[in-house]
């Protein structure tokens, strides 16, 4: 560990009594103060909507505080743009970092650099190669961003920040979409850079990560600092309690699989394949059954879900939902047949940011309602939305607030609700709890179990195998585009799944 993390050196970044009131009236930060020591990893945690991203945006000049001060290396600063923060030595990876999907990895990483490097392809390539070597990460610099997985995109955003040689790097949920391998790469890079003097502020909902990686941590709740402590002095249970407050903390998931009986085949996939991606794959999901797809990133699990849903035009094979055979390979036909897909990259695929939460939630089913019936329907939709807001603890001023004003995790929950409260019979869930806090994770798992009890079929993809073990009846392990093993949950464990998925 860096000797500086416990040393007496002056903090690099000090936030003093910061308030943030958005123009919508939301009081997101209420007098937040914290000090970040040089050469340390400072964890920032809290429930969805607690104010973490708001604070990160204020520290990095994306937004300005309503009152209070931010000091950088001993001097108060009033940055109004991210480039001012960057020039001072602070780089940020935001919760949803915008990358340009039509540009290559290389161009994205060096995007916005004003120096001559920007034009010197050979030099840039050399620098990226060196950076990747240092991190132990392999990426094709000439791939376009649009071709990468969500995790791949996230790694590019991280590389982009690390390529700046910043003194302080702010990471807002960097691991939400990463595979175990990419996580390891990121962690060892953070540790190495920290030991060389770089400072990090690290936001995550994974408490094990926070405990393993950070030196100091701050817990926010409803815009206020609840805990500010040295990481070595706190336990996971204390953190859970601090994060969720009075709300029941049910992090320990006990599986209720044995008392569930399954019914008719609901989803039957036969010989489904997509050239270069996966297959041929056959699987059956019964009414009342939750089936997990365990696999590492790049194993083909997301591609498989998308193909089942009809979003992959080059796929061959058959998909049946109940008695419906999906003839036209299109998501529209899939929705009509009773399939719902909650995609992994929800920011991109899921929401209309300017629309109210209630309209987003009812969106997939709008086409099934006639215009004339829209008014009475709206009342019903509002009702469903209020139910979703209560059951998933969606933090929003009202069902009418635009989704663009919700925190990242709460927006995730809206996408989730959008499909969950509809009439679908089979749910395809890609990383259902990515980006949601510990309390909401438990809520989502309860909801999935309830769907199964109501006779629905569920397929879940998750990088967190513990989560699969906690909610599934049966787990299919996917490797290199093939189902290589099928395990009833009662007969397997984390160890076995990890070994099978990675081919050890
Ligand atoms: N652009 C905005 N306009 C209005 N309100 C906003 C805006 N961004 C965030 N908020 C509100 O500010 C509060 C804090 O949101 P913030 O995004 O900082 O939470 P967070 O801790 O990052 O949560 P998450 O874990 O879900 O990412 C929430 O109530 C949110 O609805
Ligand atoms: Mg956030």
Short mmCIF file of C-alpha atoms and ligand atoms in Angstrom, two decimals:
data_model
loop_
_atom_site.label_atom_id
_atom_site.label_comp_id
_atom_site.label_asym_id
_atom_site.label_seq_id
_atom_site.Cartn_x
_atom_site.Cartn_y
_atom_site.Cartn_z
CA UNK A 1 0.00 0.00 0.00
CA UNK A 2 1.16 3.51 -0.75
CA UNK A 3 2.62 5.08 2.32
CA UNK A 4 0.85 8.28 1.44
CA UNK A 5 -2.62 6.85 2.00
CA UNK A 6 -2.22 7.10 5.74
CA UNK A 7 0.31 9.89 5.70
CA UNK A 8 -0.16 13.45 6.78
CA UNK A 9 0.04 14.96 3.31
CA UNK A 10 -2.44 17.64 2.31
CA UNK A 11 -5.54 16.44 0.47
CA UNK A 12 -5.47 16.98 -3.31
CA UNK A 13 -9.17 17.60 -3.54
CA UNK A 14 -11.40 19.13 -0.90
CA UNK A 15 -15.14 19.54 -1.19
CA UNK A 16 -16.64 21.86 1.44
CA UNK A 17 -20.33 22.23 2.22
CA UNK A 18 -21.48 21.69 -1.36
CA UNK A 19 -25.14 21.99 -2.22
CA UNK A 20 -26.70 21.21 -5.56
CA UNK A 21 -30.23 22.18 -6.44
CA UNK A 22 -31.18 21.25 -9.99
CA UNK A 23 -33.44 23.58 -11.97
CA UNK A 24 -36.18 20.98 -11.54
CA UNK A 25 -36.06 21.78 -7.81
CA UNK A 26 -34.39 18.51 -6.75
CA UNK A 27 -32.00 19.13 -3.87
CA UNK A 28 -29.41 16.49 -4.85
CA UNK A 29 -26.56 17.47 -2.50
CA UNK A 30 -27.13 18.95 0.94
CA UNK A 31 -23.91 20.22 2.40
CA UNK A 32 -21.41 17.57 1.31
CA UNK A 33 -17.83 17.81 2.56
CA UNK A 34 -14.99 15.41 1.92
CA UNK A 35 -11.22 15.36 1.46
CA UNK A 36 -9.36 13.12 -0.96
CA UNK A 37 -5.77 12.29 0.01
CA UNK A 38 -3.08 12.04 -2.65
CA UNK A 39 -2.09 8.55 -3.75
CA UNK A 40 -5.24 6.97 -2.34
CA UNK A 41 -8.33 5.30 -3.74
CA UNK A 42 -11.35 7.06 -2.27
CA UNK A 43 -14.60 5.11 -2.50
CA UNK A 44 -17.90 6.93 -2.98
CA UNK A 45 -20.97 4.82 -2.34
CA UNK A 46 -24.69 5.18 -1.72
CA UNK A 47 -28.09 4.09 -2.95
CA UNK A 48 -29.43 4.96 -6.39
CA UNK A 49 -30.15 8.68 -6.39
CA UNK A 50 -27.97 9.44 -3.34
CA UNK A 51 -25.99 12.05 -5.28
CA UNK A 52 -22.77 10.27 -6.28
CA UNK A 53 -22.81 11.17 -9.96
CA UNK A 54 -23.88 14.71 -9.18
CA UNK A 55 -20.82 15.08 -6.94
CA UNK A 56 -18.53 13.53 -9.57
CA UNK A 57 -19.91 15.94 -12.17
CA UNK A 58 -19.31 18.90 -9.88
CA UNK A 59 -15.76 17.80 -9.05
CA UNK A 60 -14.93 17.41 -12.73
CA UNK A 61 -16.41 20.68 -13.96
CA UNK A 62 -19.35 19.16 -15.84
CA UNK A 63 -21.75 20.89 -13.49
CA UNK A 64 -21.41 23.71 -11.00
CA UNK A 65 -22.40 23.61 -7.36
CA UNK A 66 -25.28 25.77 -6.21
CA UNK A 67 -23.17 26.71 -3.17
CA UNK A 68 -20.06 25.54 -1.36
CA UNK A 69 -16.48 25.19 -2.60
CA UNK A 70 -14.25 22.72 -4.39
CA UNK A 71 -10.51 23.11 -3.84
CA UNK A 72 -7.87 21.47 -5.99
CA UNK A 73 -4.33 21.22 -4.61
CA UNK A 74 -5.09 23.81 -1.98
CA UNK A 75 -6.75 26.40 -4.23
CA UNK A 76 -10.50 26.99 -4.58
CA UNK A 77 -11.55 26.41 -8.17
CA UNK A 78 -14.63 27.35 -10.13
CA UNK A 79 -14.43 25.19 -13.18
CA UNK A 80 -17.32 25.46 -15.55
CA UNK A 81 -16.17 22.96 -18.19
CA UNK A 82 -14.56 19.50 -18.03
CA UNK A 83 -11.62 20.71 -20.10
CA UNK A 84 -10.60 23.09 -17.31
CA UNK A 85 -10.52 20.18 -14.85
CA UNK A 86 -8.64 18.08 -17.35
CA UNK A 87 -6.05 20.80 -17.89
CA UNK A 88 -5.53 20.90 -14.12
CA UNK A 89 -4.88 17.13 -14.06
CA UNK A 90 -8.24 15.58 -13.36
CA UNK A 91 -9.84 13.03 -15.70
CA UNK A 92 -13.28 11.48 -15.29
CA UNK A 93 -15.10 8.41 -16.56
CA UNK A 94 -18.77 9.24 -16.16
CA UNK A 95 -21.54 6.76 -15.60
CA UNK A 96 -22.49 6.85 -19.25
CA UNK A 97 -19.42 8.10 -21.04
CA UNK A 98 -20.30 9.23 -24.52
CA UNK A 99 -18.07 7.56 -27.08
CA UNK A 100 -18.39 8.18 -30.79
CA UNK A 101 -19.65 4.87 -32.10
CA UNK A 102 -18.56 5.42 -35.69
CA UNK A 103 -14.95 6.20 -34.77
CA UNK A 104 -12.25 3.66 -33.97
CA UNK A 105 -11.01 2.73 -30.52
CA UNK A 106 -7.83 4.69 -31.20
CA UNK A 107 -9.64 7.85 -32.30
CA UNK A 108 -11.92 7.73 -29.29
CA UNK A 109 -9.10 7.35 -26.82
CA UNK A 110 -7.30 10.39 -28.14
CA UNK A 111 -10.42 12.37 -28.95
CA UNK A 112 -10.34 15.94 -27.78
CA UNK A 113 -6.57 16.04 -27.32
CA UNK A 114 -5.36 19.38 -28.47
CA UNK A 115 -1.68 18.55 -28.82
CA UNK A 116 -0.11 17.50 -32.10
CA UNK A 117 -0.43 13.86 -31.04
CA UNK A 118 -3.95 13.96 -32.26
CA UNK A 119 -2.78 13.91 -35.85
CA UNK A 120 0.14 11.56 -35.49
CA UNK A 121 -1.36 8.09 -36.00
CA UNK A 122 1.87 6.15 -35.52
CA UNK A 123 2.62 7.91 -32.25
CA UNK A 124 -0.88 7.42 -30.98
CA UNK A 125 -0.80 3.75 -31.85
CA UNK A 126 2.50 3.41 -30.05
CA UNK A 127 1.13 5.14 -26.97
CA UNK A 128 -2.01 3.03 -26.93
CA UNK A 129 0.02 -0.16 -27.33
CA UNK A 130 2.21 0.86 -24.45
CA UNK A 131 -0.81 1.72 -22.32
CA UNK A 132 -2.44 -1.64 -23.08
CA UNK A 133 0.77 -3.47 -22.30
CA UNK A 134 1.06 -1.67 -19.00
CA UNK A 135 -2.52 -2.61 -18.17
CA UNK A 136 -2.25 -6.14 -19.51
CA UNK A 137 -5.24 -5.55 -21.77
CA UNK A 138 -5.63 -6.37 -25.42
CA UNK A 139 -7.76 -4.32 -27.77
CA UNK A 140 -7.76 -3.80 -31.52
CA UNK A 141 -7.17 -0.05 -31.97
CA UNK A 142 -8.88 -0.01 -35.35
CA UNK A 143 -12.18 -1.59 -34.38
CA UNK A 144 -15.02 0.91 -34.38
CA UNK A 145 -16.72 1.51 -31.05
CA UNK A 146 -20.06 0.37 -32.40
CA UNK A 147 -18.63 -3.14 -32.82
CA UNK A 148 -17.58 -3.47 -29.17
CA UNK A 149 -19.57 -5.02 -26.34
CA UNK A 150 -20.80 -2.78 -23.53
CA UNK A 151 -17.83 -3.90 -21.44
CA UNK A 152 -15.43 -3.22 -24.29
CA UNK A 153 -16.80 0.30 -24.61
CA UNK A 154 -16.39 0.80 -20.91
CA UNK A 155 -12.75 -0.27 -21.13
CA UNK A 156 -12.18 2.27 -23.90
CA UNK A 157 -13.64 5.00 -21.71
CA UNK A 158 -11.31 3.93 -18.90
CA UNK A 159 -8.29 3.81 -21.19
CA UNK A 160 -9.26 7.26 -22.42
CA UNK A 161 -9.05 8.60 -18.86
CA UNK A 162 -5.83 6.76 -18.02
CA UNK A 163 -4.23 7.97 -21.26
CA UNK A 164 -4.41 11.52 -19.93
CA UNK A 165 -1.75 10.99 -17.28
CA UNK A 166 -4.05 12.65 -14.80
CA UNK A 167 -3.17 13.24 -11.15
CA UNK A 168 -6.71 12.39 -10.13
CA UNK A 169 -9.03 9.99 -11.93
CA UNK A 170 -12.75 9.94 -11.14
CA UNK A 171 -14.45 6.65 -12.00
CA UNK A 172 -18.25 6.55 -11.81
CA UNK A 173 -19.32 2.88 -11.78
CA UNK A 174 -16.57 1.71 -14.10
CA UNK A 175 -17.24 -1.98 -13.55
CA UNK A 176 -21.00 -2.08 -14.08
CA UNK A 177 -20.52 -3.76 -17.47
CA UNK A 178 -17.15 -5.47 -17.07
CA UNK A 179 -16.35 -9.16 -17.12
CA UNK A 180 -14.25 -10.68 -14.33
CA UNK A 181 -11.13 -10.51 -16.51
CA UNK A 182 -11.62 -6.84 -17.39
CA UNK A 183 -12.32 -6.12 -13.72
CA UNK A 184 -9.02 -7.70 -12.74
CA UNK A 185 -7.22 -5.66 -15.38
CA UNK A 186 -8.81 -2.48 -14.10
CA UNK A 187 -8.08 -3.25 -10.45
CA UNK A 188 -4.45 -4.06 -10.96
CA UNK A 189 -4.05 -0.90 -13.05
CA UNK A 190 -5.66 1.20 -10.35
CA UNK A 191 -3.44 -0.33 -7.67
CA UNK A 192 -0.30 0.12 -9.73
CA UNK A 193 -1.10 3.72 -10.63
CA UNK A 194 -2.01 4.49 -7.04
CA UNK A 195 1.30 3.15 -5.85
CA UNK A 196 2.95 5.50 -8.33
CA UNK A 197 1.03 8.42 -6.84
CA UNK A 198 -2.16 8.72 -8.88
CA UNK A 199 -5.30 9.43 -6.85
CA UNK A 200 -8.68 7.85 -7.57
CA UNK A 201 -12.27 8.53 -6.62
CA UNK A 202 -14.18 5.34 -7.20
CA UNK A 203 -17.97 4.94 -7.35
CA UNK A 204 -19.43 1.44 -7.22
CA UNK A 205 -22.40 -0.57 -6.01
CA UNK A 206 -20.20 -3.63 -5.53
CA UNK A 207 -19.32 -3.44 -1.86
CA UNK A 208 -16.74 -6.21 -2.12
CA UNK A 209 -14.90 -4.08 -4.67
CA UNK A 210 -15.05 -1.06 -2.42
CA UNK A 211 -13.70 -3.05 0.52
CA UNK A 212 -10.92 -4.61 -1.53
CA UNK A 213 -9.80 -1.56 -3.46
CA UNK A 214 -10.30 1.63 -1.50
CA UNK A 215 -8.29 3.21 1.30
CA UNK A 216 -10.90 5.69 2.42
CA UNK A 217 -14.62 5.86 1.77
CA UNK A 218 -17.59 8.18 1.92
CA UNK A 219 -21.19 7.00 2.05
CA UNK A 220 -23.84 9.39 0.75
CA UNK A 221 -27.50 9.11 1.58
CA UNK A 222 -30.06 11.55 0.20
CA UNK A 223 -27.36 14.05 -0.63
CA UNK A 224 -25.63 13.95 2.76
CA UNK A 225 -22.48 12.32 4.06
CA UNK A 226 -23.48 9.47 6.39
CA UNK A 227 -20.10 7.81 6.84
CA UNK A 228 -16.60 9.08 6.17
CA UNK A 229 -14.05 6.52 7.26
CA UNK A 230 -10.96 4.52 6.63
CA UNK A 231 -11.97 1.40 4.70
CA UNK A 232 -10.06 -0.93 6.99
CA UNK A 233 -12.29 0.14 9.87
CA UNK A 234 -15.72 -0.74 8.41
CA UNK A 235 -17.58 -3.96 7.68
CA UNK A 236 -19.77 -4.84 4.74
CA UNK A 237 -22.83 -5.03 6.95
CA UNK A 238 -22.16 -1.54 8.31
CA UNK A 239 -21.94 -0.26 4.77
CA UNK A 240 -25.20 -1.91 3.73
CA UNK A 241 -26.97 -0.36 6.68
CA UNK A 242 -25.44 3.05 5.99
CA UNK A 243 -26.45 2.89 2.32
CA UNK A 244 -30.03 1.75 2.56
CA UNK A 245 -30.90 3.29 5.93
CA UNK A 246 -34.11 1.94 7.40
CA UNK A 247 -34.90 0.04 4.26
CA UNK A 248 -34.61 -3.65 4.80
CA UNK A 249 -31.22 -4.91 3.70
CA UNK A 250 -31.65 -8.34 2.22
CA UNK A 251 -28.29 -8.89 0.60
CA UNK A 252 -28.05 -12.49 1.61
CA UNK A 253 -30.08 -14.21 -1.05
CA UNK A 254 -31.47 -17.58 -0.16
CA UNK A 255 -32.65 -19.59 -3.09
CA UNK A 256 -36.25 -20.69 -3.02
CA UNK A 257 -35.90 -22.92 -6.06
CA UNK A 258 -36.87 -26.24 -4.46
CA UNK A 259 -40.42 -25.18 -3.65
CA UNK A 260 -41.08 -24.14 -7.22
CA UNK A 261 -42.59 -26.49 -9.72
CA UNK A 262 -42.35 -25.87 -13.42
CA UNK A 263 -44.97 -26.35 -16.10
CA UNK A 264 -45.31 -26.48 -19.88
CA UNK A 265 -42.45 -25.53 -22.19
CA UNK A 266 -42.90 -21.80 -22.80
CA UNK A 267 -39.85 -20.90 -24.82
CA UNK A 268 -38.38 -23.47 -27.18
CA UNK A 269 -35.23 -22.56 -29.08
CA UNK A 270 -34.11 -25.10 -31.63
CA UNK A 271 -30.83 -25.03 -33.54
CA UNK A 272 -30.48 -21.27 -33.29
CA UNK A 273 -27.21 -20.01 -34.70
CA UNK A 274 -25.64 -16.82 -35.95
CA UNK A 275 -22.51 -17.00 -38.09
CA UNK A 276 -19.43 -15.95 -36.17
CA UNK A 277 -21.38 -15.32 -32.98
CA UNK A 278 -22.79 -18.54 -31.57
CA UNK A 279 -24.58 -21.77 -32.15
CA UNK A 280 -26.27 -23.92 -33.01
CA UNK A 281 -28.01 -23.69 -29.65
CA UNK A 282 -31.15 -25.42 -28.40
CA UNK A 283 -32.83 -24.74 -25.09
CA UNK A 284 -36.22 -24.90 -23.43
CA UNK A 285 -37.63 -22.72 -20.69
CA UNK A 286 -40.74 -23.92 -18.88
CA UNK A 287 -43.52 -21.92 -17.33
CA UNK A 288 -42.44 -20.97 -13.83
CA UNK A 289 -38.79 -21.52 -14.54
CA UNK A 290 -35.82 -19.17 -14.24
CA UNK A 291 -32.90 -20.19 -16.43
CA UNK A 292 -29.50 -18.52 -16.14
CA UNK A 293 -26.94 -18.13 -18.89
CA UNK A 294 -23.53 -18.05 -17.28
CA UNK A 295 -20.65 -17.08 -19.46
CA UNK A 296 -17.80 -14.66 -19.67
CA UNK A 297 -18.01 -11.52 -21.71
CA UNK A 298 -17.67 -12.40 -25.36
CA UNK A 299 -19.04 -15.90 -24.78
CA UNK A 300 -22.05 -15.11 -26.94
CA UNK A 301 -24.63 -14.86 -24.16
CA UNK A 302 -25.90 -11.37 -25.05
CA UNK A 303 -25.91 -12.22 -28.76
CA UNK A 304 -27.97 -15.31 -28.00
CA UNK A 305 -30.57 -13.29 -26.10
CA UNK A 306 -30.79 -10.80 -28.94
CA UNK A 307 -31.23 -13.54 -31.52
CA UNK A 308 -33.99 -15.20 -29.50
CA UNK A 309 -35.68 -11.83 -29.47
CA UNK A 310 -35.41 -11.52 -33.25
CA UNK A 311 -32.91 -8.69 -33.24
CA UNK A 312 -30.32 -10.62 -35.25
CA UNK A 313 -31.30 -10.86 -38.90
CA UNK A 314 -28.56 -13.28 -39.84
CA UNK A 315 -29.68 -15.85 -37.27
CA UNK A 316 -30.99 -19.24 -38.41
CA UNK A 317 -33.01 -21.81 -36.47
CA UNK A 318 -36.40 -21.71 -34.82
CA UNK A 319 -37.84 -19.96 -31.79
CA UNK A 320 -41.21 -20.86 -30.35
CA UNK A 321 -43.08 -19.00 -27.60
CA UNK A 322 -45.94 -21.19 -26.43
CA UNK A 323 -47.78 -22.17 -29.58
CA UNK A 324 -46.42 -19.20 -31.56
CA UNK A 325 -43.60 -19.91 -33.91
CA UNK A 326 -41.66 -16.71 -34.60
CA UNK A 327 -41.61 -16.51 -38.38
CA UNK A 328 -40.57 -12.97 -38.99
CA UNK A 329 -37.30 -12.33 -37.31
CA UNK A 330 -38.18 -8.99 -35.81
CA UNK A 331 -38.53 -7.65 -32.29
CA UNK A 332 -42.06 -6.52 -33.15
CA UNK A 333 -43.12 -10.10 -33.82
CA UNK A 334 -41.34 -11.18 -30.63
CA UNK A 335 -43.29 -8.68 -28.52
CA UNK A 336 -46.53 -9.86 -30.09
CA UNK A 337 -45.67 -13.44 -29.27
CA UNK A 338 -45.09 -12.50 -25.63
CA UNK A 339 -41.32 -12.03 -25.41
CA UNK A 340 -39.70 -9.15 -23.54
CA UNK A 341 -36.03 -8.22 -23.66
CA UNK A 342 -34.42 -6.00 -21.05
CA UNK A 343 -31.15 -5.11 -22.80
CA UNK A 344 -27.78 -4.71 -21.14
CA UNK A 345 -26.98 -1.31 -22.58
CA UNK A 346 -30.04 0.39 -21.23
CA UNK A 347 -28.84 3.91 -21.75
CA UNK A 348 -28.72 3.33 -25.47
CA UNK A 349 -31.60 0.98 -26.12
CA UNK A 350 -34.06 1.60 -23.43
CA UNK A 351 -35.28 5.08 -22.81
CA UNK A 352 -36.45 8.35 -24.23
CA UNK A 353 -34.74 10.75 -21.91
CA UNK A 354 -37.17 13.61 -22.37
CA UNK A 355 -40.19 11.45 -21.75
CA UNK A 356 -41.81 11.05 -18.40
CA UNK A 357 -41.21 7.84 -16.48
CA UNK A 358 -44.82 6.72 -16.94
CA UNK A 359 -44.65 7.10 -20.69
CA UNK A 360 -41.37 5.21 -20.87
CA UNK A 361 -42.83 2.40 -18.85
CA UNK A 362 -45.85 2.02 -21.12
CA UNK A 363 -43.89 2.58 -24.33
CA UNK A 364 -43.56 -1.01 -25.58
CA UNK A 365 -47.29 -1.48 -25.46
CA UNK A 366 -48.45 1.85 -26.86
CA UNK A 367 -48.93 0.40 -30.32
CA UNK A 368 -51.45 -2.05 -28.93
CA UNK A 369 -53.68 0.77 -27.75
CA UNK A 370 -55.84 2.81 -30.05
CA UNK A 371 -55.51 6.56 -30.05
CA UNK A 372 -59.04 7.06 -28.91
CA UNK A 373 -58.37 4.86 -25.93
CA UNK A 374 -55.20 6.64 -25.01
CA UNK A 375 -56.79 8.86 -22.37
CA UNK A 376 -58.38 6.23 -20.19
CA UNK A 377 -55.30 4.05 -20.82
CA UNK A 378 -53.12 6.78 -19.43
CA UNK A 379 -54.73 6.46 -16.07
CA UNK A 380 -54.06 2.76 -16.05
CA UNK A 381 -50.46 3.31 -17.17
CA UNK A 382 -49.96 5.83 -14.41
CA UNK A 383 -51.22 3.27 -11.96
CA UNK A 384 -48.76 0.68 -13.20
CA UNK A 385 -46.00 3.25 -13.01
CA UNK A 386 -46.87 4.11 -9.43
CA UNK A 387 -46.76 0.41 -8.59
CA UNK A 388 -43.35 0.11 -10.27
CA UNK A 389 -42.07 3.18 -8.43
CA UNK A 390 -43.16 1.68 -5.11
CA UNK A 391 -42.02 -1.90 -5.69
CA UNK A 392 -38.66 -1.09 -7.23
CA UNK A 393 -38.08 1.97 -5.05
CA UNK A 394 -37.58 4.21 -8.05
CA UNK A 395 -36.48 7.57 -6.73
CA UNK A 396 -38.24 10.22 -8.79
CA UNK A 397 -40.02 13.44 -7.80
CA UNK A 398 -43.13 12.11 -9.60
CA UNK A 399 -44.17 9.72 -12.39
CA UNK A 400 -44.23 12.82 -14.58
CA UNK A 401 -40.53 13.71 -14.16
CA UNK A 402 -38.47 13.26 -17.35
CA UNK A 403 -36.23 10.20 -17.17
CA UNK A 404 -33.25 12.39 -18.06
CA UNK A 405 -33.48 13.83 -14.57
CA UNK A 406 -33.23 10.47 -12.80
CA UNK A 407 -30.00 9.02 -11.46
CA UNK A 408 -28.37 6.25 -13.52
CA UNK A 409 -29.64 3.40 -11.38
CA UNK A 410 -33.15 4.75 -11.19
CA UNK A 411 -33.27 5.10 -14.97
CA UNK A 412 -32.17 1.44 -15.15
CA UNK A 413 -35.12 0.51 -13.00
CA UNK A 414 -37.48 2.36 -15.35
CA UNK A 415 -36.29 0.26 -18.31
CA UNK A 416 -36.72 -2.79 -16.22
CA UNK A 417 -40.24 -1.79 -15.23
CA UNK A 418 -41.06 -0.95 -18.81
CA UNK A 419 -40.99 -4.63 -19.70
CA UNK A 420 -41.73 -6.24 -16.40
CA UNK A 421 -45.14 -4.79 -15.84
CA UNK A 422 -46.32 -5.63 -19.34
CA UNK A 423 -48.18 -8.67 -20.60
CA UNK A 424 -45.09 -10.69 -21.67
CA UNK A 425 -44.88 -14.42 -20.96
CA UNK A 426 -41.15 -14.90 -21.37
CA UNK A 427 -38.59 -12.42 -20.08
CA UNK A 428 -35.06 -12.18 -21.42
CA UNK A 429 -33.02 -10.20 -18.90
CA UNK A 430 -29.50 -9.09 -19.70
CA UNK A 431 -27.64 -8.12 -16.51
CA UNK A 432 -30.83 -7.16 -14.68
CA UNK A 433 -29.12 -5.65 -11.67
CA UNK A 434 -26.26 -3.79 -13.34
CA UNK A 435 -25.95 -0.34 -11.80
CA UNK A 436 -28.60 -0.76 -9.11
CA UNK A 437 -27.88 -0.49 -5.42
CA UNK A 438 -27.84 -3.35 -2.91
CA UNK A 439 -31.39 -2.74 -1.80
CA UNK A 440 -32.77 -2.60 -5.34
CA UNK A 441 -30.89 -5.75 -6.27
CA UNK A 442 -32.86 -7.62 -3.67
CA UNK A 443 -36.10 -6.01 -4.91
CA UNK A 444 -35.36 -7.10 -8.47
CA UNK A 445 -34.62 -10.66 -7.43
CA UNK A 446 -37.90 -10.81 -5.54
CA UNK A 447 -39.70 -9.54 -8.60
CA UNK A 448 -38.11 -12.16 -10.85
CA UNK A 449 -39.18 -14.88 -8.45
CA UNK A 450 -42.67 -13.48 -8.42
CA UNK A 451 -42.79 -13.62 -12.22
CA UNK A 452 -41.80 -17.28 -12.09
CA UNK A 453 -44.40 -18.04 -9.45
CA UNK A 454 -46.99 -16.44 -11.73
CA UNK A 455 -46.08 -18.97 -14.42
CA UNK A 456 -43.81 -16.84 -16.59
CA UNK A 457 -40.53 -18.01 -18.06
CA UNK A 458 -37.33 -16.08 -17.40
CA UNK A 459 -33.88 -16.20 -18.98
CA UNK A 460 -31.16 -14.23 -17.19
CA UNK A 461 -27.69 -13.32 -18.32
CA UNK A 462 -25.41 -12.12 -15.54
CA UNK A 463 -21.70 -11.74 -14.97
CA UNK A 464 -22.38 -12.17 -11.29
CA UNK A 465 -22.69 -15.90 -10.94
CA UNK A 466 -23.66 -15.50 -7.27
CA UNK A 467 -26.71 -13.67 -8.47
CA UNK A 468 -27.61 -16.49 -10.88
CA UNK A 469 -27.20 -19.01 -8.09
CA UNK A 470 -29.54 -16.95 -5.95
CA UNK A 471 -32.41 -16.68 -8.38
CA UNK A 472 -32.27 -19.44 -11.04
CA UNK A 473 -33.57 -23.00 -11.14
CA UNK A 474 -31.17 -24.11 -13.81
CA UNK A 475 -27.98 -22.66 -15.22
CA UNK A 476 -26.62 -23.11 -18.73
CA UNK A 477 -22.94 -22.36 -19.11
CA UNK A 478 -22.05 -20.68 -22.39
CA UNK A 479 -18.54 -20.69 -23.75
CA UNK A 480 -17.41 -19.65 -27.22
CA UNK A 481 -20.95 -19.55 -28.53
CA UNK A 482 -21.94 -23.02 -27.29
CA UNK A 483 -23.84 -24.32 -24.31
CA UNK A 484 -21.18 -26.49 -22.79
CA UNK A 485 -22.92 -27.53 -19.61
CA UNK A 486 -26.28 -27.56 -17.91
CA UNK A 487 -26.51 -27.55 -14.12
CA UNK A 488 -29.48 -27.49 -11.77
CA UNK A 489 -28.78 -24.78 -9.22
CA UNK A 490 -29.02 -27.18 -6.30
CA UNK A 491 -26.15 -29.22 -7.80
CA UNK A 492 -23.60 -26.54 -8.53
CA UNK A 493 -21.69 -23.69 -6.95
CA UNK A 494 -19.71 -20.59 -7.75
CA UNK A 495 -16.50 -22.51 -8.05
CA UNK A 496 -17.81 -24.95 -10.61
CA UNK A 497 -19.55 -22.28 -12.69
CA UNK A 498 -16.46 -20.12 -12.83
CA UNK A 499 -14.31 -23.06 -13.87
CA UNK A 500 -16.78 -24.17 -16.54
CA UNK A 501 -17.28 -20.66 -17.95
CA UNK A 502 -13.59 -19.94 -18.23
CA UNK A 503 -12.68 -23.42 -19.46
CA UNK A 504 -10.24 -24.22 -16.67
N1 LIG B 1 -29.91 16.46 -14.71
C1 LIG B 1 -30.68 16.36 -13.63
N2 LIG B 1 -31.76 17.14 -13.46
C2 LIG B 1 -32.54 17.04 -12.36
N3 LIG B 1 -32.34 16.17 -11.36
C3 LIG B 1 -31.27 15.35 -11.48
C4 LIG B 1 -30.39 15.39 -12.60
N4 LIG B 1 -29.43 14.47 -12.43
C5 LIG B 1 -29.70 13.86 -11.25
N5 LIG B 1 -30.80 14.39 -10.67
C6 LIG B 1 -31.38 14.01 -9.37
O1 LIG B 1 -30.40 14.20 -8.37
C7 LIG B 1 -30.42 13.13 -7.41
C8 LIG B 1 -29.06 12.48 -7.34
O2 LIG B 1 -28.78 11.85 -8.59
P1 LIG B 1 -27.37 11.20 -8.93
O3 LIG B 1 -27.39 10.89 -10.39
O4 LIG B 1 -26.29 12.08 -8.44
O5 LIG B 1 -27.43 9.85 -8.07
P2 LIG B 1 -26.39 8.65 -7.96
O6 LIG B 1 -25.99 8.57 -6.53
O7 LIG B 1 -25.32 8.79 -8.97
O8 LIG B 1 -27.31 7.38 -8.28
P3 LIG B 1 -27.04 6.04 -9.16
O9 LIG B 1 -26.46 5.04 -8.22
O10 LIG B 1 -28.42 5.62 -9.56
O11 LIG B 1 -26.18 6.38 -10.31
C9 LIG B 1 -31.55 12.20 -7.87
O12 LIG B 1 -32.69 12.52 -7.13
C10 LIG B 1 -31.74 12.54 -9.33
O13 LIG B 1 -33.08 12.31 -9.72
MG1 LIG B 2 -24.82 7.71 -10.67
#
